[in-house]
């Protein structure tokens, strides 16, 4: 190990004592995006216990309810254990058991047939949110020669923030909880990390940071637990975050509370930004956002006064068609404070692992140009993106219509498309048109029921992987270790590698462990060494930009984005009313008078997952809709009544939870619902699923192709 690196790493202690005859492996929980260190106890090749690792740098021995249910996941009798090939008509739910050889042969023959008739772009590759194999999917797509890979996140989750931060700051920034001081103020913007622990930002760290009693500002249509602790709570109308952020910028600039020296030295385009936000006063924002102007001012002042501050933002700001400008506006709030890359502020990570070999170079140029969305949405699919992805509404359209060409095959590694993409019925209609649908999953989901081939995937304690957290910060490097195997389940990376070998693709000889070792090269360790040693934490260095500037075209934080301008987009943040809202569609609002938001995370489920696990299902037996008591009364709805929630797309039912914590004009539905306990093939997939209500139709975000998942219109009535 290089000397410098050796010093930077903090070793962890040996595993805690185990029963005689038991091996204890150090691994990393991935029941969510992951990052909590866990100990896997193994007896006779079987996992017998999973517990938090006291040496875990992010969790210090703790696990959340989902982490505690890991063993139940491994042992669930509902797990898929061997490959299945469709035996009846598509979607009929009839299957025959197949060997892996048979499944691979079937897939390779179908794939070659599609290549011959429709070209390499005739197959799209899909996945879900950041699981262990998230990078392997776009890599596999490049190897397959298809420009089209994607997932229901990308345009709708995290990548608007990642790409905007790259364009604006040159790198993604994270809140700093390990410096010589804690943040003086935490701004939680559409984000509840205590429930969600997203992207390797573990909620336990945020919980610990609260002990230092920072000032708290919360921007949320619901009075979540954090809002109860807050000094200022801005209860906004869903989908109007852009207007609110512009008004805060207006306030900071008009009151001249910004750090003038830092702004002059390290930012680009201040005068243009000041000119842009001048009309967007808090008084202008009040009727749009429903937040009183004086509260907007109070939030802007507190943010500037209580520095250093950390911005904690979530996916709520990525669920409208003005995502990029919304994220841009919010991202500039820390820049004006000057507290960038300082202890207790917003910091750049130490990037402890080597760049992942995505292999963009093996995708021929003429294929890259065919990426669906590439011409229109350059921040999602083109030069503005870190991990270019296809525009998924366009991919589904190409399945249905053959425009601009046919997508005939869809190979999916870990996603339940009927649950998590907008407009579930449209997604089903699209999938039914395919010649080949393959899904690798842990369970037989309603989407699997539509497939030709279903492959049994390994769960997190059954696989090896390098985990670098948080995403695009990579300050902590951890290993996941294979501690057992259920049935014939295989790890996704192994399935992709074997398919590549049988299809004779470029780089098919690369083995997963060689790639793990390559990623770990900067640490001087091999995967085996990391696994034996346990988690390592890189020593944090601050104000890294002072040496080389920011990695943007001007070397400064681009308040005015020259990169966005070059791509033909607005270089300054702007406001756009969501396309389906009380202001933009007053005609529709007469029939659908409430503003709908969906999918605020709950502690027991991960999107459409874990409804099979009794320990977690006990925490939320049925889908729940949150309604203000006054609103409920108007419709004769009592606590626990079944409620029909309707949008212009369709209707679902969920159980009423009456709560004064939600804005009276806002309705919140849980997302991801289906009922594994119900008969297939549908398993109630369209009964209570929030995405029956959402739409993947245009307009989209002009740079990112994002559609509207929150802030839509709806109505409610008591179910008969
Ligand atoms: N337990 C659990 N953890 C998860 C997940 C899960 O499904 N379950 N999913 C993972 C994934 S992929 C992600 S992206 C993260 C997401 O996690 P977070 O980014 O924390 O997002 P949410 O929990 O969806 O929403 C946070 C808050 O946004 C509020 N909100 C709703 N609409 C709006 C709006 O228009 N504007 C504003 N400002 N706020 C709004 C909600 O009321 C909610 O309290 O969680 C990850 N972690
Ligand atoms: N209405 C609405 N829709 C939303 C959201 C919302 O807030 N509201 N949130 C959006 C966001 S932010 C995101 S990121 C997406 C998330 O969407 P997804 O990540 O696609 O979530 P799921 O549909 O639950 O897909 C996960 C599937 O993968 C399986 N699985 C779990 N682990 C593995 C594994 O290791 N290998 C394989 N092969 N399979 C595995 C699970 O059993 C499950 O069936 O949803 C989006 N959809
Ligand atoms: S926060 Fe995520 S990684 Fe940590 S225990 Fe819970 S599910 Fe596992
Ligand atoms: Mo997400």
Coordinates of N, CA, C and O and ligand atoms in Angstrom, one line a residue, residues 32-33 64 66 129-130 156-158 161 188-199 219-224 234 236-241 244 313-320 596-608 626 668 671 710-711, ligand 1:
X32 N -31.1 -1.1 1.5 CA -31.4 0.1 0.8 C -30.2 0.4 -0.1 O -29.5 -0.5 -0.5
X33 N -29.9 1.7 -0.4 CA -28.7 1.9 -1.2 C -27.4 1.4 -0.5 O -26.4 1.2 -1.1
X64 N -31.1 -0.3 10.7 CA -32.5 0.2 10.7 C -33.5 -1.0 10.6 O -33.0 -2.2 10.4
X66 N -35.2 -2.2 8.1 CA -34.9 -3.0 6.9 C -33.7 -3.9 7.1 O -33.6 -5.0 6.8
X129 N -33.0 1.3 -8.8 CA -32.2 2.3 -8.1 C -30.8 1.7 -7.7 O -30.7 0.5 -7.8
X130 N -29.9 2.5 -7.2 CA -28.5 2.1 -6.9 C -28.3 0.9 -6.0 O -28.1 1.0 -4.8
X156 N -35.4 10.9 -12.8 CA -36.3 11.3 -11.7 C -35.6 11.2 -10.4 O -36.3 11.4 -9.4
X157 N -34.3 10.9 -10.3 CA -33.8 10.6 -9.0 C -32.2 10.8 -9.0 O -31.6 10.0 -9.8
X158 N -31.7 11.6 -8.2 CA -30.3 11.8 -7.9 C -29.5 12.3 -9.1 O -28.7 13.2 -8.9
X161 N -29.4 15.9 -9.7 CA -28.5 16.6 -8.7 C -27.0 16.3 -9.1 O -26.2 17.2 -9.1
X188 N -33.1 20.9 5.3 CA -33.6 19.7 4.7 C -34.7 20.1 3.6 O -35.7 20.6 4.0
X189 N -34.3 19.9 2.4 CA -35.2 20.3 1.3 C -35.8 19.1 0.6 O -35.1 18.4 -0.2
X190 N -37.1 18.9 0.9 CA -37.8 17.7 0.2 C -37.0 16.4 0.5 O -36.8 15.6 -0.4
X191 N -36.7 16.2 1.7 CA -35.7 15.1 2.0 C -35.9 14.7 3.5 O -36.0 15.6 4.3
X192 N -36.0 13.4 3.7 CA -36.2 12.9 5.0 C -35.2 11.8 5.3 O -35.5 10.6 5.3
X193 N -33.9 12.1 5.4 CA -32.9 11.1 5.5 C -33.0 10.2 6.7 O -32.4 9.1 6.7
X194 N -33.8 10.6 7.7 CA -34.0 9.7 8.9 C -34.8 8.4 8.4 O -34.6 7.3 9.0
X195 N -35.6 8.5 7.4 CA -36.3 7.4 6.9 C -35.6 6.8 5.7 O -35.7 5.6 5.4
X196 N -34.9 7.6 4.9 CA -34.5 7.2 3.6 C -33.0 6.8 3.5 O -32.7 6.0 2.5
X197 N -32.1 7.3 4.3 CA -30.7 7.0 4.2 C -30.2 6.8 2.7 O -29.6 5.8 2.4
X198 N -30.5 7.8 1.8 CA -30.2 7.5 0.4 C -28.7 7.6 0.0 O -28.0 8.4 0.6
X199 N -28.4 6.9 -1.0 CA -27.1 7.1 -1.7 C -25.9 7.0 -0.8 O -24.9 7.6 -1.0
X219 N -38.1 22.2 4.3 CA -39.0 22.5 3.2 C -39.7 21.3 2.8 O -39.1 20.3 2.2
X220 N -41.0 21.2 3.1 CA -41.8 20.0 2.9 C -43.3 20.3 3.0 O -43.7 21.1 3.8
X221 N -44.1 19.6 2.1 CA -45.5 19.9 2.3 C -46.1 19.2 3.5 O -47.3 19.4 3.9
X222 N -45.3 18.3 4.1 CA -45.8 17.5 5.3 C -44.9 17.9 6.5 O -43.7 18.0 6.4
X223 N -45.5 18.0 7.7 CA -44.7 18.3 8.9 C -44.1 17.0 9.4 O -44.7 16.3 10.2
X224 N -43.0 16.7 8.8 CA -42.3 15.4 9.2 C -41.6 15.7 10.6 O -41.6 16.8 11.1
X234 N -41.1 25.5 6.2 CA -41.7 26.0 5.0 C -42.6 25.0 4.4 O -42.1 24.0 3.7
X236 N -44.6 24.0 1.7 CA -44.9 24.5 0.4 C -45.9 23.6 -0.4 O -46.1 22.5 0.0
X237 N -46.4 24.2 -1.5 CA -47.2 23.4 -2.4 C -46.2 22.5 -3.2 O -45.2 23.0 -3.7
X238 N -46.5 21.2 -3.3 CA -45.6 20.3 -4.0 C -45.4 20.8 -5.4 O -46.3 21.3 -6.1
X239 N -44.2 20.7 -5.9 CA -43.8 21.1 -7.2 C -43.5 22.5 -7.4 O -43.2 22.9 -8.6
X240 N -43.4 23.3 -6.3 CA -43.1 24.7 -6.5 C -41.7 25.1 -5.9 O -41.5 26.2 -5.5
X241 N -40.9 24.1 -5.7 CA -39.5 24.3 -5.1 C -38.7 25.3 -5.9 O -37.9 26.0 -5.3
X244 N -39.7 28.8 -4.7 CA -39.2 29.1 -3.4 C -37.7 29.4 -3.3 O -37.2 30.3 -2.7
X313 N -30.7 17.5 0.5 CA -31.8 17.6 -0.4 C -32.1 16.2 -0.9 O -31.3 15.3 -1.0
X314 N -33.4 16.1 -1.4 CA -33.8 14.8 -1.8 C -34.5 14.7 -3.1 O -34.5 15.7 -3.9
X315 N -35.1 13.6 -3.4 CA -35.6 13.4 -4.8 C -36.9 14.1 -5.1 O -37.4 14.2 -6.2
X316 N -37.6 14.7 -4.0 CA -38.8 15.4 -4.3 C -38.6 16.5 -5.3 O -39.5 16.8 -6.1
X317 N -37.4 17.1 -5.4 CA -37.2 18.2 -6.3 C -36.9 17.7 -7.7 O -36.7 18.5 -8.6
X318 N -36.9 16.4 -7.9 CA -36.5 15.8 -9.2 C -37.8 15.1 -9.8 O -37.6 14.3 -10.7
X319 N -38.9 15.4 -9.3 CA -40.1 14.8 -9.8 C -41.1 15.8 -10.5 O -42.3 15.6 -10.5
X320 N -40.5 16.8 -11.1 CA -41.2 17.7 -11.9 C -40.5 18.0 -13.2 O -39.3 17.9 -13.2
X596 N -51.5 16.3 -5.4 CA -51.1 14.9 -5.0 C -49.6 14.9 -5.0 O -48.9 15.3 -5.9
X597 N -49.1 14.3 -3.9 CA -47.7 14.0 -3.9 C -47.6 12.5 -3.5 O -48.5 12.0 -2.8
X598 N -46.5 11.8 -4.0 CA -46.5 10.4 -3.8 C -45.1 10.0 -3.3 O -44.1 10.7 -3.5
X599 N -45.0 8.8 -2.6 CA -43.8 8.1 -2.4 C -42.9 8.7 -1.3 O -41.7 8.3 -1.3
X600 N -43.3 9.5 -0.4 CA -42.4 9.8 0.7 C -42.0 8.5 1.4 O -42.9 7.7 1.7
X601 N -40.8 8.4 1.7 CA -40.3 7.1 2.1 C -40.7 6.7 3.5 O -40.8 7.6 4.4
X602 N -41.1 5.4 3.7 CA -41.4 4.9 5.0 C -40.3 3.9 5.4 O -39.6 3.4 4.5
X603 N -40.1 3.7 6.7 CA -38.9 3.0 7.2 C -38.9 1.5 6.9 O -37.9 0.9 7.0
X604 N -40.1 0.9 6.5 CA -40.2 -0.5 6.4 C -40.1 -1.1 5.0 O -39.9 -2.3 4.8
X605 N -40.3 -0.3 4.0 CA -40.3 -0.8 2.6 C -39.3 0.0 1.8 O -39.1 1.2 2.0
X606 N -38.8 -0.7 0.8 CA -37.9 -0.1 -0.2 C -38.7 -0.1 -1.5 O -38.8 -1.1 -2.2
X607 N -39.3 1.0 -1.9 CA -40.1 1.1 -3.1 C -41.1 -0.1 -3.1 O -41.9 -0.2 -2.2
X608 N -41.1 -1.0 -4.1 CA -42.1 -2.0 -4.2 C -41.6 -3.3 -3.4 O -42.3 -4.3 -3.4
X626 N -52.5 9.9 3.1 CA -52.5 10.8 4.2 C -53.3 12.0 3.8 O -53.1 12.6 2.7
X668 N -51.2 12.8 0.2 CA -50.0 12.0 -0.1 C -50.4 10.5 -0.1 O -51.0 10.0 0.8
X671 N -46.2 4.9 -2.4 CA -45.9 4.3 -3.7 C -45.4 2.9 -3.6 O -45.2 2.4 -2.5
X710 N -44.8 14.1 -8.7 CA -45.3 14.8 -7.5 C -45.9 16.1 -8.0 O -45.5 16.7 -9.0
X711 N -46.9 16.6 -7.2 CA -47.5 17.9 -7.5 C -48.6 17.8 -8.6 O -48.9 18.8 -9.2
Ligands
LIG1 N1 -37.0 3.1 3.6 C1 -36.7 3.5 2.4 N2 -35.6 4.2 2.1 C2 -35.3 4.6 0.8 C3 -36.2 4.4 -0.3 C4 -37.4 3.6 0.0 O1 -38.2 3.4 -0.8 N3 -37.6 3.2 1.3 N4 -35.9 4.8 -1.5 C5 -34.5 5.3 -1.8 C6 -34.5 6.2 -3.0 S1 -34.3 5.5 -4.5 C7 -34.5 7.5 -2.8 S2 -34.4 8.5 -4.2 C8 -34.4 8.2 -1.5 C9 -35.5 9.3 -1.4 O2 -35.5 9.8 -0.1 P1 -35.7 11.3 0.1 O3 -34.9 12.1 -0.8 O4 -35.6 11.5 1.6 O5 -37.2 11.6 -0.4 P2 -38.6 11.2 0.1 O6 -38.7 10.4 1.3 O7 -39.3 10.6 -1.1 O8 -39.3 12.6 0.3 C10 -38.8 13.5 1.3 C11 -39.8 14.4 1.7 O9 -40.2 15.2 0.5 C12 -41.6 15.6 0.8 N5 -42.2 16.1 -0.5 C13 -43.1 15.5 -1.3 N6 -43.3 16.3 -2.4 C14 -42.5 17.4 -2.2 C15 -42.3 18.6 -3.0 O10 -42.9 18.7 -4.1 N7 -41.4 19.4 -2.6 C16 -40.7 19.3 -1.4 N8 -39.8 20.2 -1.1 N9 -40.9 18.2 -0.7 C17 -41.8 17.3 -1.1 C18 -42.2 14.4 1.4 O11 -43.3 14.8 2.2 C19 -41.1 13.8 2.2 O12 -41.2 14.1 3.6 O13 -34.7 7.2 -0.5 C20 -34.0 6.0 -0.6 N10 -34.2 5.3 0.6

